[in-house]
Short mmCIF file of C-alpha atoms and ligand atoms in Angstrom, two decimals:
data_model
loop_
_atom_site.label_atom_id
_atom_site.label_comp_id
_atom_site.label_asym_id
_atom_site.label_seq_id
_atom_site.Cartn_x
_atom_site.Cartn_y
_atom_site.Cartn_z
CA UNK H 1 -8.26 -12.93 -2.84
CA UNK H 2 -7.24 -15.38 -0.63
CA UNK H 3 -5.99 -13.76 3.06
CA UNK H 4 -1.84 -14.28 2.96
CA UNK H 5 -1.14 -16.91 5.45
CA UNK H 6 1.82 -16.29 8.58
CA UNK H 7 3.99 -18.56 9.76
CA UNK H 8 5.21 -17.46 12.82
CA UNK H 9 3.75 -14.66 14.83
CA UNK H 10 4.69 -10.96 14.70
CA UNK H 11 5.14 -9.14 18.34
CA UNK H 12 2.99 -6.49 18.42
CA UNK H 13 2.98 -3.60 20.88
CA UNK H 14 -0.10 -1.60 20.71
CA UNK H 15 0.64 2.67 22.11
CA UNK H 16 -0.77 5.60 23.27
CA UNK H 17 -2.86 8.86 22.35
CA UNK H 18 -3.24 9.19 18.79
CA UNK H 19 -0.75 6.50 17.24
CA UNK H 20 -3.13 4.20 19.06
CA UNK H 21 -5.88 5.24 17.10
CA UNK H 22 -4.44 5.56 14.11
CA UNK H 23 -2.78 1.59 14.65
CA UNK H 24 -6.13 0.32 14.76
CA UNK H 25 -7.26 2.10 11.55
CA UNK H 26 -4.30 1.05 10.13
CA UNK H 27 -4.48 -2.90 10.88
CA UNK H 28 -8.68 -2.26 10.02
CA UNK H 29 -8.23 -0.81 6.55
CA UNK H 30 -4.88 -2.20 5.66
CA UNK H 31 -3.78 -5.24 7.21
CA UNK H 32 -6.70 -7.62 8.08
CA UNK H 33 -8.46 -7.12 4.97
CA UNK H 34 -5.27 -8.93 3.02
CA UNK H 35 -3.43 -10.74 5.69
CA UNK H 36 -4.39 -13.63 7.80
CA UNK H 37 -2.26 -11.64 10.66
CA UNK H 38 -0.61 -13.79 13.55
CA UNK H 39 0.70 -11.69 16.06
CA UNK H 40 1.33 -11.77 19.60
CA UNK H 41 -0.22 -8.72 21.28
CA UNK H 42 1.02 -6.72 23.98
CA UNK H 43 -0.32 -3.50 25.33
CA UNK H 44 1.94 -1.15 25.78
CA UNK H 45 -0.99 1.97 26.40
CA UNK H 46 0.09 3.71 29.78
CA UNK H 47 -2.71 2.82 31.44
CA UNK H 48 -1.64 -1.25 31.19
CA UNK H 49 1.75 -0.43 31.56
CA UNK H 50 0.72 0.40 35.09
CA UNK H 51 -1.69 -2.30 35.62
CA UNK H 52 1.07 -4.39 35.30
CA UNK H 53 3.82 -2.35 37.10
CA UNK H 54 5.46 -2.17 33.60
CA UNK H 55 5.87 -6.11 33.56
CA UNK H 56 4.27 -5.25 30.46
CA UNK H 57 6.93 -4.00 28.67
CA UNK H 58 9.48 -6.11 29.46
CA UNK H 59 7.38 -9.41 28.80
CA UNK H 60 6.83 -7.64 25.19
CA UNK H 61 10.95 -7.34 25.09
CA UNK H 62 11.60 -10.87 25.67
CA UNK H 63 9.00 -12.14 23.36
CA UNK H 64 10.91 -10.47 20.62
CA UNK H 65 13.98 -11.97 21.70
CA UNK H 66 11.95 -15.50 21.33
CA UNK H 67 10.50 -14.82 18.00
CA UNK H 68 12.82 -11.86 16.41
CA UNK H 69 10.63 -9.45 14.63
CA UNK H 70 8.10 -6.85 16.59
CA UNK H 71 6.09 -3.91 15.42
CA UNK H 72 5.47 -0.64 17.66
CA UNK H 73 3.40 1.85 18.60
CA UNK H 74 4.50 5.54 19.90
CA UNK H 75 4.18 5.44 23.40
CA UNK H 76 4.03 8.26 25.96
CA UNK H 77 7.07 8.36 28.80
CA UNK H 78 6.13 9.71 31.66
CA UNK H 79 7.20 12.70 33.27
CA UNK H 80 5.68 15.26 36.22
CA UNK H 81 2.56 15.86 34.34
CA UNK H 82 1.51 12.60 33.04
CA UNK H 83 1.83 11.10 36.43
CA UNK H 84 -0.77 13.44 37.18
CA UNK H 85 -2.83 13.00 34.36
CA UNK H 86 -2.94 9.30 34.31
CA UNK H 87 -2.53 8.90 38.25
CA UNK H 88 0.64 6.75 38.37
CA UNK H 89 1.99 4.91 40.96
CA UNK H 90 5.60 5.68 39.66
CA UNK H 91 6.91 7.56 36.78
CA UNK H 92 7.90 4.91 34.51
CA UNK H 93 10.54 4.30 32.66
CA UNK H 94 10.87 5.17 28.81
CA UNK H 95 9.23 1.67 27.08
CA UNK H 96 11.68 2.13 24.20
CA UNK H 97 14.57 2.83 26.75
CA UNK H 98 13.45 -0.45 28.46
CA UNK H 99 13.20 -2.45 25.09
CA UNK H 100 16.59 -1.04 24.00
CA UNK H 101 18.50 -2.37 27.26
CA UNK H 102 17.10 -5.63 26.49
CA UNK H 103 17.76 -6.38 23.01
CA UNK H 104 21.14 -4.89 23.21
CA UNK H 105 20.26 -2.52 19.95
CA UNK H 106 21.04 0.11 17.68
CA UNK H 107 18.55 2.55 16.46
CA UNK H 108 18.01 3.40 12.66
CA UNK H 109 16.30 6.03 11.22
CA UNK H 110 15.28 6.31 7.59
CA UNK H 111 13.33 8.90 6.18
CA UNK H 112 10.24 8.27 3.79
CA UNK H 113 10.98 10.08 0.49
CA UNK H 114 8.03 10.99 -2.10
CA UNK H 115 8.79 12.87 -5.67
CA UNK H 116 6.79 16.00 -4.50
CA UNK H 117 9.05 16.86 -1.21
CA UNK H 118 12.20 17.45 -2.68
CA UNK H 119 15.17 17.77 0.77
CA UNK H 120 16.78 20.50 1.49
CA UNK H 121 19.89 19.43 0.27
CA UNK H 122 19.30 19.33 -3.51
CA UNK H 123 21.63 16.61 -4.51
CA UNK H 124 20.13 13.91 -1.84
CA UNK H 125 17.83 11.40 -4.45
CA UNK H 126 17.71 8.56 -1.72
CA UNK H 127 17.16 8.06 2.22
CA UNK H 128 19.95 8.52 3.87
CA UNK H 129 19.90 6.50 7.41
CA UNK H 130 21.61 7.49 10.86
CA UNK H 131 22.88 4.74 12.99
CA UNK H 132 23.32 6.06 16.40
CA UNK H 133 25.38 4.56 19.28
CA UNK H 134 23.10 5.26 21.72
CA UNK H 135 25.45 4.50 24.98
CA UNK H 136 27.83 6.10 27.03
CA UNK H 137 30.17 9.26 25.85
CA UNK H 138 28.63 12.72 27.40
CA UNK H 139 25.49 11.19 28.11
CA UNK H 140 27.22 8.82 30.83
CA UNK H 141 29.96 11.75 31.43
CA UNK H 142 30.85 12.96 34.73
CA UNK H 143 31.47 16.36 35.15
CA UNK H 144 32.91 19.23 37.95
CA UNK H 145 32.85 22.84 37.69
CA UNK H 146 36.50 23.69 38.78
CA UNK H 147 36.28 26.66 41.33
CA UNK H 148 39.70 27.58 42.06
CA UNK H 149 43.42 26.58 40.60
CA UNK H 150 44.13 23.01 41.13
CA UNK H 151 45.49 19.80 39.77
CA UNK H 152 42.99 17.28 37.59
CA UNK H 153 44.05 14.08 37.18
CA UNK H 154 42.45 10.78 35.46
CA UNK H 155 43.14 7.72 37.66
CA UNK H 156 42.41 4.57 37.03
CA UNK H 157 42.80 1.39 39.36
CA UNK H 158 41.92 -2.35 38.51
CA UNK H 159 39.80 -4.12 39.75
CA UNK H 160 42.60 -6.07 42.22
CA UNK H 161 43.67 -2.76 43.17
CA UNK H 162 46.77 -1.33 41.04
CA UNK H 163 47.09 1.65 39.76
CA UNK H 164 47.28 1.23 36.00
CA UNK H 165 47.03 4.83 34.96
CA UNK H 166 47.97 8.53 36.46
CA UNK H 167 48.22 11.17 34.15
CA UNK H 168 47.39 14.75 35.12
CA UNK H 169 44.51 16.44 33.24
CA UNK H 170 45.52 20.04 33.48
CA UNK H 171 46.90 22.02 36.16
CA UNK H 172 44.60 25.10 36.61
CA UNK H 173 45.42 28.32 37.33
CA UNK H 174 42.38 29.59 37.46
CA UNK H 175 38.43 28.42 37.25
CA UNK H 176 37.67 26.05 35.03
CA UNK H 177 35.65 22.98 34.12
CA UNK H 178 36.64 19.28 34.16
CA UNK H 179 34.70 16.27 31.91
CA UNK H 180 35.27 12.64 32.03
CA UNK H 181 33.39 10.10 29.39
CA UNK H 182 33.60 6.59 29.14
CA UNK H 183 32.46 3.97 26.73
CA UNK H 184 32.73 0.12 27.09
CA UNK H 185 34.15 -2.53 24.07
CA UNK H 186 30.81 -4.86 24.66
CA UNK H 187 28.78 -1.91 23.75
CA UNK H 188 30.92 -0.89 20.89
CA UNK H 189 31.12 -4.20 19.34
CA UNK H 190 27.35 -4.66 19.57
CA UNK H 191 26.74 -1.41 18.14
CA UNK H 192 28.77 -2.61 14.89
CA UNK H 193 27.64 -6.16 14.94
CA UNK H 194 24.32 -4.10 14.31
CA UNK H 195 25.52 -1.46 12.14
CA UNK H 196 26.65 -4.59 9.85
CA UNK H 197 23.60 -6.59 9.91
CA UNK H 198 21.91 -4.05 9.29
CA UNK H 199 23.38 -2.78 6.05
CA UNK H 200 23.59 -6.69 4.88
CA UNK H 201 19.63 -6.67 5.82
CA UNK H 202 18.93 -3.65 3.23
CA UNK H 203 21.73 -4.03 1.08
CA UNK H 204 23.46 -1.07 1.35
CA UNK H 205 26.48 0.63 2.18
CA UNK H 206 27.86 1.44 5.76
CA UNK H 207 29.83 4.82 6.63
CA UNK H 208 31.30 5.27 9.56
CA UNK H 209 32.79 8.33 10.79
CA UNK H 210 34.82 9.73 14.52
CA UNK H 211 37.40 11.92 15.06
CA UNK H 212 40.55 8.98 15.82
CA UNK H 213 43.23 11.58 14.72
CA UNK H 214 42.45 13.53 17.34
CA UNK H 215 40.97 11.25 19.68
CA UNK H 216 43.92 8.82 19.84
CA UNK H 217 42.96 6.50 22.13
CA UNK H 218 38.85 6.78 22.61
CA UNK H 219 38.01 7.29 19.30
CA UNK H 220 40.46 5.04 18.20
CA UNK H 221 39.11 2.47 19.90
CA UNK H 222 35.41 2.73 18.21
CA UNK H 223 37.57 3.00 14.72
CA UNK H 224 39.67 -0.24 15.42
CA UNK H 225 36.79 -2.54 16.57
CA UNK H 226 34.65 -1.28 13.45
CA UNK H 227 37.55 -2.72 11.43
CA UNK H 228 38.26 -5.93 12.94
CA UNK H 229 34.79 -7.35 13.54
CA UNK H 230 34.55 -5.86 9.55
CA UNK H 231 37.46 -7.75 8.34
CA UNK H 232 36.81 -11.13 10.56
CA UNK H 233 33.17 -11.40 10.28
CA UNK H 234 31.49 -9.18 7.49
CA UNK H 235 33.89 -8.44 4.86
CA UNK H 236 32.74 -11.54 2.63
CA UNK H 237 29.00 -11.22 3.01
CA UNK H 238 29.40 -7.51 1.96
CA UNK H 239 32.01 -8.44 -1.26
CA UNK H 240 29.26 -10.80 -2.43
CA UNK H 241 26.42 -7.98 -1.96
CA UNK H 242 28.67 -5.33 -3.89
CA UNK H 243 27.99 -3.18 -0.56
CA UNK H 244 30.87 -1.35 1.15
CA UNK H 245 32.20 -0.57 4.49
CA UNK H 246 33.75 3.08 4.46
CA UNK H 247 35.35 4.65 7.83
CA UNK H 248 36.47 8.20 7.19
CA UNK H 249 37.45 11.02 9.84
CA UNK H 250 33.47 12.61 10.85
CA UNK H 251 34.67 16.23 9.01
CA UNK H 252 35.21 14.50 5.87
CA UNK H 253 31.99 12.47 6.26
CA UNK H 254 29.94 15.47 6.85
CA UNK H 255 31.39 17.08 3.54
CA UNK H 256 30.67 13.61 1.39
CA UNK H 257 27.27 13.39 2.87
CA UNK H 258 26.20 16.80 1.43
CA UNK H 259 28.10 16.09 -1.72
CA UNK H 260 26.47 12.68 -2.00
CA UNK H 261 23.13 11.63 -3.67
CA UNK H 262 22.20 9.41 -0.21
CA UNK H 263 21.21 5.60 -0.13
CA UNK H 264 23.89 4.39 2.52
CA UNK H 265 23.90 4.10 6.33
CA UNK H 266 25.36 6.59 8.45
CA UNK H 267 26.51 5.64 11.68
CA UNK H 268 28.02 7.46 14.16
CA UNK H 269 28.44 7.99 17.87
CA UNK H 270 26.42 9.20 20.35
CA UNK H 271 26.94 12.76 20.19
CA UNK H 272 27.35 13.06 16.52
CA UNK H 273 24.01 10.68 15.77
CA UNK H 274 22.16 12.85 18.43
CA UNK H 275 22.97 16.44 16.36
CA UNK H 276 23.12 14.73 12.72
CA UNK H 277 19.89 12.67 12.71
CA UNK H 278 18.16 15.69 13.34
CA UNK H 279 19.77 17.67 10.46
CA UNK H 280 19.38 14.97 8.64
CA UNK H 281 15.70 14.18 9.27
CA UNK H 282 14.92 18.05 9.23
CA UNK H 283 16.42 18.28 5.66
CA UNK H 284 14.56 15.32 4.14
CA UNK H 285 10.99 16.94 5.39
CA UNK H 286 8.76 15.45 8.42
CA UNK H 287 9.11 14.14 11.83
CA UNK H 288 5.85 12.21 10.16
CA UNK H 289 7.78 10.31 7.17
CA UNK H 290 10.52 8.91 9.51
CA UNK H 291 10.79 5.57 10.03
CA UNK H 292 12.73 4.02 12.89
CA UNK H 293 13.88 0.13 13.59
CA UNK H 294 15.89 -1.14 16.31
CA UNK H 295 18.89 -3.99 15.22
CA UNK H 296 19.89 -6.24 18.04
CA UNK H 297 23.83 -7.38 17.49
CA UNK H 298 22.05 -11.40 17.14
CA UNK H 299 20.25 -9.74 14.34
CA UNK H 300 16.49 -9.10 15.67
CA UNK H 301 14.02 -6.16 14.74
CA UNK H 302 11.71 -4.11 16.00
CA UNK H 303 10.02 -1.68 13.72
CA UNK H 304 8.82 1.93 14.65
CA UNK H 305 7.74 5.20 13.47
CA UNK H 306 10.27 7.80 14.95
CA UNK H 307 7.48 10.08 15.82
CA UNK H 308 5.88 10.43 19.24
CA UNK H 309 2.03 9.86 20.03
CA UNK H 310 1.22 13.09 18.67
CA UNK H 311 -0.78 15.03 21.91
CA UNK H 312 -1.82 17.83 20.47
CA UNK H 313 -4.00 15.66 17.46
CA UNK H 314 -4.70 13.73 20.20
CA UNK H 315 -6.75 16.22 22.55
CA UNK H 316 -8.13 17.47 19.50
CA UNK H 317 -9.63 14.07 18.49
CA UNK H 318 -10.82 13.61 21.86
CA UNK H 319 -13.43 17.11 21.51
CA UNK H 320 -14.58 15.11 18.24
CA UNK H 321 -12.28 17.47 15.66
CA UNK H 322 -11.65 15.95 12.42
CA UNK H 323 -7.66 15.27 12.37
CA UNK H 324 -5.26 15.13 9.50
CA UNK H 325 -2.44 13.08 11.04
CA UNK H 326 -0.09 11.42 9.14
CA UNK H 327 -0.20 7.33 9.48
CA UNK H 328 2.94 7.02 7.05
CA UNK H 329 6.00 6.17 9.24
CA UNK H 330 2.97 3.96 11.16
CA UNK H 331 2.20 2.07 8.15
CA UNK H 332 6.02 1.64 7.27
CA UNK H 333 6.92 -0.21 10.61
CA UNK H 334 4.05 -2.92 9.67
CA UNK H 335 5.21 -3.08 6.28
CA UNK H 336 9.08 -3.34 7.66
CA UNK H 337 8.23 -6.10 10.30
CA UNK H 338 5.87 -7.85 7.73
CA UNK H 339 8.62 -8.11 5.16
CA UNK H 340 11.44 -8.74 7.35
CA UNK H 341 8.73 -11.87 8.88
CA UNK H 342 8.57 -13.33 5.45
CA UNK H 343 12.06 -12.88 4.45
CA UNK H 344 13.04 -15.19 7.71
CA UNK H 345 10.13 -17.35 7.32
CA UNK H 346 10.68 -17.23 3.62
CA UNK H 347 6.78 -16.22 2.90
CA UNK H 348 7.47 -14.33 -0.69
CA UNK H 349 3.62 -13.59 -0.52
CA UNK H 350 4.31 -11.77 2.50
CA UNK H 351 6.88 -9.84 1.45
CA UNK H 352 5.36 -9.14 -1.96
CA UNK H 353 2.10 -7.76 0.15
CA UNK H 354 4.59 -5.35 2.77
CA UNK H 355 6.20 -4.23 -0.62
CA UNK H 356 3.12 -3.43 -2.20
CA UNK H 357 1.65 -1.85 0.71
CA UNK H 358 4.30 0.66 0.51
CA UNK H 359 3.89 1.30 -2.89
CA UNK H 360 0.46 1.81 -2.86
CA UNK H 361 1.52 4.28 0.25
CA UNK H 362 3.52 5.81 -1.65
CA UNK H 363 1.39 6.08 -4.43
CA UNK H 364 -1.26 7.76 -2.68
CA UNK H 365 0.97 10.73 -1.79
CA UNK H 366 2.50 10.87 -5.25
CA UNK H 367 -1.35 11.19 -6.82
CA UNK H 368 -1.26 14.40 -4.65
CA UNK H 369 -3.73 12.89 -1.55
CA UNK H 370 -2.32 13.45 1.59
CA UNK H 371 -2.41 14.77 5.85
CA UNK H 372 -2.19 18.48 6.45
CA UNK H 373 1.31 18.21 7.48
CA UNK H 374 3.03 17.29 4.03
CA UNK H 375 0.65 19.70 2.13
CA UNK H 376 2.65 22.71 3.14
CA UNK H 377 5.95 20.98 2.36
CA UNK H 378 5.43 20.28 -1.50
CA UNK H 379 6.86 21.29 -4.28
CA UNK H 380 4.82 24.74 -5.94
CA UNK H 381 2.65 23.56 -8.72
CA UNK H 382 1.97 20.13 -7.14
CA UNK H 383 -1.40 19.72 -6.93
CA UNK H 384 -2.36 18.55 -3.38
CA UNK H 385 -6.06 17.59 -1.69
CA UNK H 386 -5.36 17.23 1.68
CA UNK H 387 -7.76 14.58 3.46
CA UNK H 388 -7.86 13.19 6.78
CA UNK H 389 -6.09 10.33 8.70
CA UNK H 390 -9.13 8.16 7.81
CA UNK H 391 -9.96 8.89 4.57
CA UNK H 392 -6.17 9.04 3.50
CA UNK H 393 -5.97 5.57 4.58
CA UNK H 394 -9.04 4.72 2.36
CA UNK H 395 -7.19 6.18 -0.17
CA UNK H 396 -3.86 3.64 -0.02
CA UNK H 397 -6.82 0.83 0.22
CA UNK H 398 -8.04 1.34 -2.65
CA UNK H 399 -4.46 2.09 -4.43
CA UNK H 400 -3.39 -1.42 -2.21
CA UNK H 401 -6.48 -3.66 -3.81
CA UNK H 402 -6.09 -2.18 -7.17
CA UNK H 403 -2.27 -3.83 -6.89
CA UNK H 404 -4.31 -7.38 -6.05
CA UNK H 405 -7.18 -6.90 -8.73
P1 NAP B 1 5.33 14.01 18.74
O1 NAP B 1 4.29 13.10 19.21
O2 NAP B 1 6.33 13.45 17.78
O3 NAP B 1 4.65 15.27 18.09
C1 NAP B 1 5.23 16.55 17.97
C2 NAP B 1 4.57 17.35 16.86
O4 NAP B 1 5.08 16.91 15.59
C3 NAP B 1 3.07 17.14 16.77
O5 NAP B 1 2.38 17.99 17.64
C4 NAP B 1 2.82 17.44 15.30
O6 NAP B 1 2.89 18.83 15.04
C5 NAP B 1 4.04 16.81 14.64
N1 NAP B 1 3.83 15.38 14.31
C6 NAP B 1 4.50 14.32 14.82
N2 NAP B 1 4.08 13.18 14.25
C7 NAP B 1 3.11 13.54 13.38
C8 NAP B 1 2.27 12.80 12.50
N3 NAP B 1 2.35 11.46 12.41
N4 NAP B 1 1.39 13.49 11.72
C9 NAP B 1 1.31 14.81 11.79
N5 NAP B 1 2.08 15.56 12.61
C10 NAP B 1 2.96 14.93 13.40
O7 NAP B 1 6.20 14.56 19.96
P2 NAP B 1 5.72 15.18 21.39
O8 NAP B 1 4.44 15.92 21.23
O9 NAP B 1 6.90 15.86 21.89
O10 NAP B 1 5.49 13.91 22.30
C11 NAP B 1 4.22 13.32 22.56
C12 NAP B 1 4.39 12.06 23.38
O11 NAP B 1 5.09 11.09 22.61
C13 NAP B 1 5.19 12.25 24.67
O12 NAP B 1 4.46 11.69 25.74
C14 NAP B 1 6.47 11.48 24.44
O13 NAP B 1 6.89 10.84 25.61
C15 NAP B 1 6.09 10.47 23.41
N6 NAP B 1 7.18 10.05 22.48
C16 NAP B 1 7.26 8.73 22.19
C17 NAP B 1 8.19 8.26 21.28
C18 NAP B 1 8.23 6.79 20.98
O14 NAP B 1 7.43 6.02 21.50
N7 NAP B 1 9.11 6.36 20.13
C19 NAP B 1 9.04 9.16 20.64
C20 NAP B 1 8.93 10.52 20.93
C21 NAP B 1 7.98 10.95 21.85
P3 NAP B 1 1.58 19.81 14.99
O15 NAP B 1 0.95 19.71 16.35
O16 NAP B 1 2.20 21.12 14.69
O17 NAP B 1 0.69 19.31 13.91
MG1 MG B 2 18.58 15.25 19.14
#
């Protein structure tokens, strides 16, 4: 077969610890073989990241801006003990933290879903995906342990110096605590703009859910700019996909979402996405089958696994142990930034090999082959051999080639 030809070239941002092995088995066994691959590399391993004082990172951020799509690797952020380990000069900052500032984006998160895991939640039959707003709210809050009785109050004066707004908080009698959270409209509006592309990019429905009855004014806010930029700027695309645009109060949404069979997005904000992608994710099976791509509001990509760079596999492969880690939500960013690079380029070939890469994924697990971590999770009676990160990815070669022959 003839090696499927690229137009324009994919970002790619190589990792750390164990994803980084398994990306190189990955692009080895299943990518080069079948694609003529044009990519634009940048290393994103610690150890480069502070060779180049992080420049790194955001020269790999701005490249996506310039061509649109990028694929990632899990990569560590630092903390006490991996300054020491790796000897930095600073602790640097979280890459995807860095990468999110820049493009501006929203972070989805789909699970992986094979016939022999069944979720938790019985009547789930599709992914469903969690859009989280990941800005502001009690992450950004600022916050006072009241000591003694006292007055609270929530000022706020303009910017030319008038008092626009006095109202007293609560007058306390006794001790206490005190909260204030903010959000801003620019970072509301580009969370929907991506929430909306994002369901017109995969054709499917977008739920939205806060708590505006309560929340009359914050809340409110979130709910009212979902609608307008809905009604002014999405409404027609999503009438000619059949795909709908639901906002319901978050107590009802939790109630449909167990009741439903899955296959829409979810989004919601920061607080809720934080607690309900991991219920979510946790009910559809592993950390390992969860994929993760982040929409800018202009409508660019970058594809992830939402798993870390697995340490513990890591040291293990390092003593020359045999691991069984799971490539899957690895192997789903390529195939997401491949087929989202053909759709814009319009390479059907391309898309046609990111699809069948996925199905021959897919396959390999539903013949019962698969990494130590699913075989535990399968239904009884499923008939499992459980291989290694290697020879698993043999497996979807030879599942992949069979789809060419
Ligand atoms: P992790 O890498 O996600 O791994 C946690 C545990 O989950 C693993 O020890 C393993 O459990 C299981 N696991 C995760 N992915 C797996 C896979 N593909 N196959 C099989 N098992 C898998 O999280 P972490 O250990 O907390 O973090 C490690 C490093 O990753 C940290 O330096 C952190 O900064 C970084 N991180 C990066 C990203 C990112 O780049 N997006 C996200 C999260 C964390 P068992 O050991 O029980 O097998
Ligand atoms: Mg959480």
């Amino acid at each position: 077969m003839d090696k499927i030809k690229m137009l324009t070239p994919l970002v790619e941002m190589d990792g750390d610890e164990m994803t980084r092995i398994l990306w190189k088995m990955i692009k080895d066994e299943l990518i080069y073989p079948f694609v003529d691959l044009k990519s634009e590399y940048y290393d994103l391993g610690l150890e480069y990241r502070e060779k180049t004082k992080d420049k790194v990172t955001v020269d790999s951020a701005n490249a996506t801006l310039k061509y649109g799509v990028a694929v990632k690797c899990a990569t560590i952020t630092p903390n006490k003990q991996r300054v020491e380990e790796y000897n930095l000069s600073t602790m640097w900052k979280s890459p995807n933290g860095t990468i999110r500032a820049m493009l501006d984006g929203t972070v989805f998160r789909a699970p992986i879903t094979i016939d022999a895991i069944k979720p938790a939640v019985k009547k789930w039959k599709k992914p469903i995906t969690i859009a989280r707003h990941a800005y502001g709210d009690v992450y950004k809050a600022t916050e006072f342990r009241v000591p003694e009785s006292g007055k609270a109050e929530l000022v706020f004066t303009s910017a030319d110096g008038k008092e626009l707004f006095k109202e007293t908080v609560y007058d306390f009698e006794c001790a206490g605590v005190l909260q204030s959270q903010y959000n801003k409209d620019s970072s509301i509006r580009s969370f929907a703009h991506s929430c909306f592309k994002y369901a017109i990019s995969t054709k499917q429905d977008l739920w939205f859910s806060t708590k505006d009855t309560i929340s009359k004014q914050y809340d409110q806010t979130f709910k009212l700019i979902f609608e307008e930029l809905y009604e002014n700027e999405y409404k027609e695309e999503f009438e000619k996909l059949g795909i709908e645009y639901f906002y319901t109060l978050i107590d009802d949404a939790v109630a449909r979402v167990i009741r439903s069979e899955g296959g829409f997005i979810w989004a919601l904000k920061n607080y809720d996405g934080d607690v309900m992608s991991d219920m979510v994710s946790t009910a559809f099976g592993s950390l390992a089958m969860m994929t993760s791509v982040l929409v800018s509001p202009k409508g660019i990509y970058e594809y992830e696994a939402a798993h870390g760079t697995v340490t513990r596999h890591y040291y293990r492969y390092l003593k020359g142990e045999d691991t069984s880690t799971n490539p899957m939500a690895t192997i789903f960013a390529w195939s997401g930034a491949l087929k989202k690079r053909g759709e814009l380029d319009n390479l059907p070939l391309l898309v046609a090999f990111a699809n069948n890469l996925e199905k021959a994924s897919i396959q390999t697990l539903n013949d019962g082959v698969m990494t130590k971590d699913l075989s535990g999770l399968v239904e009884e009676g499923f008939n499992v051999t459980q291989v290694n990160s290697i020879t698993f990815l043999k497996e979807i070669r030879k599942r992949l080639e069979a789809l060419y022959a």
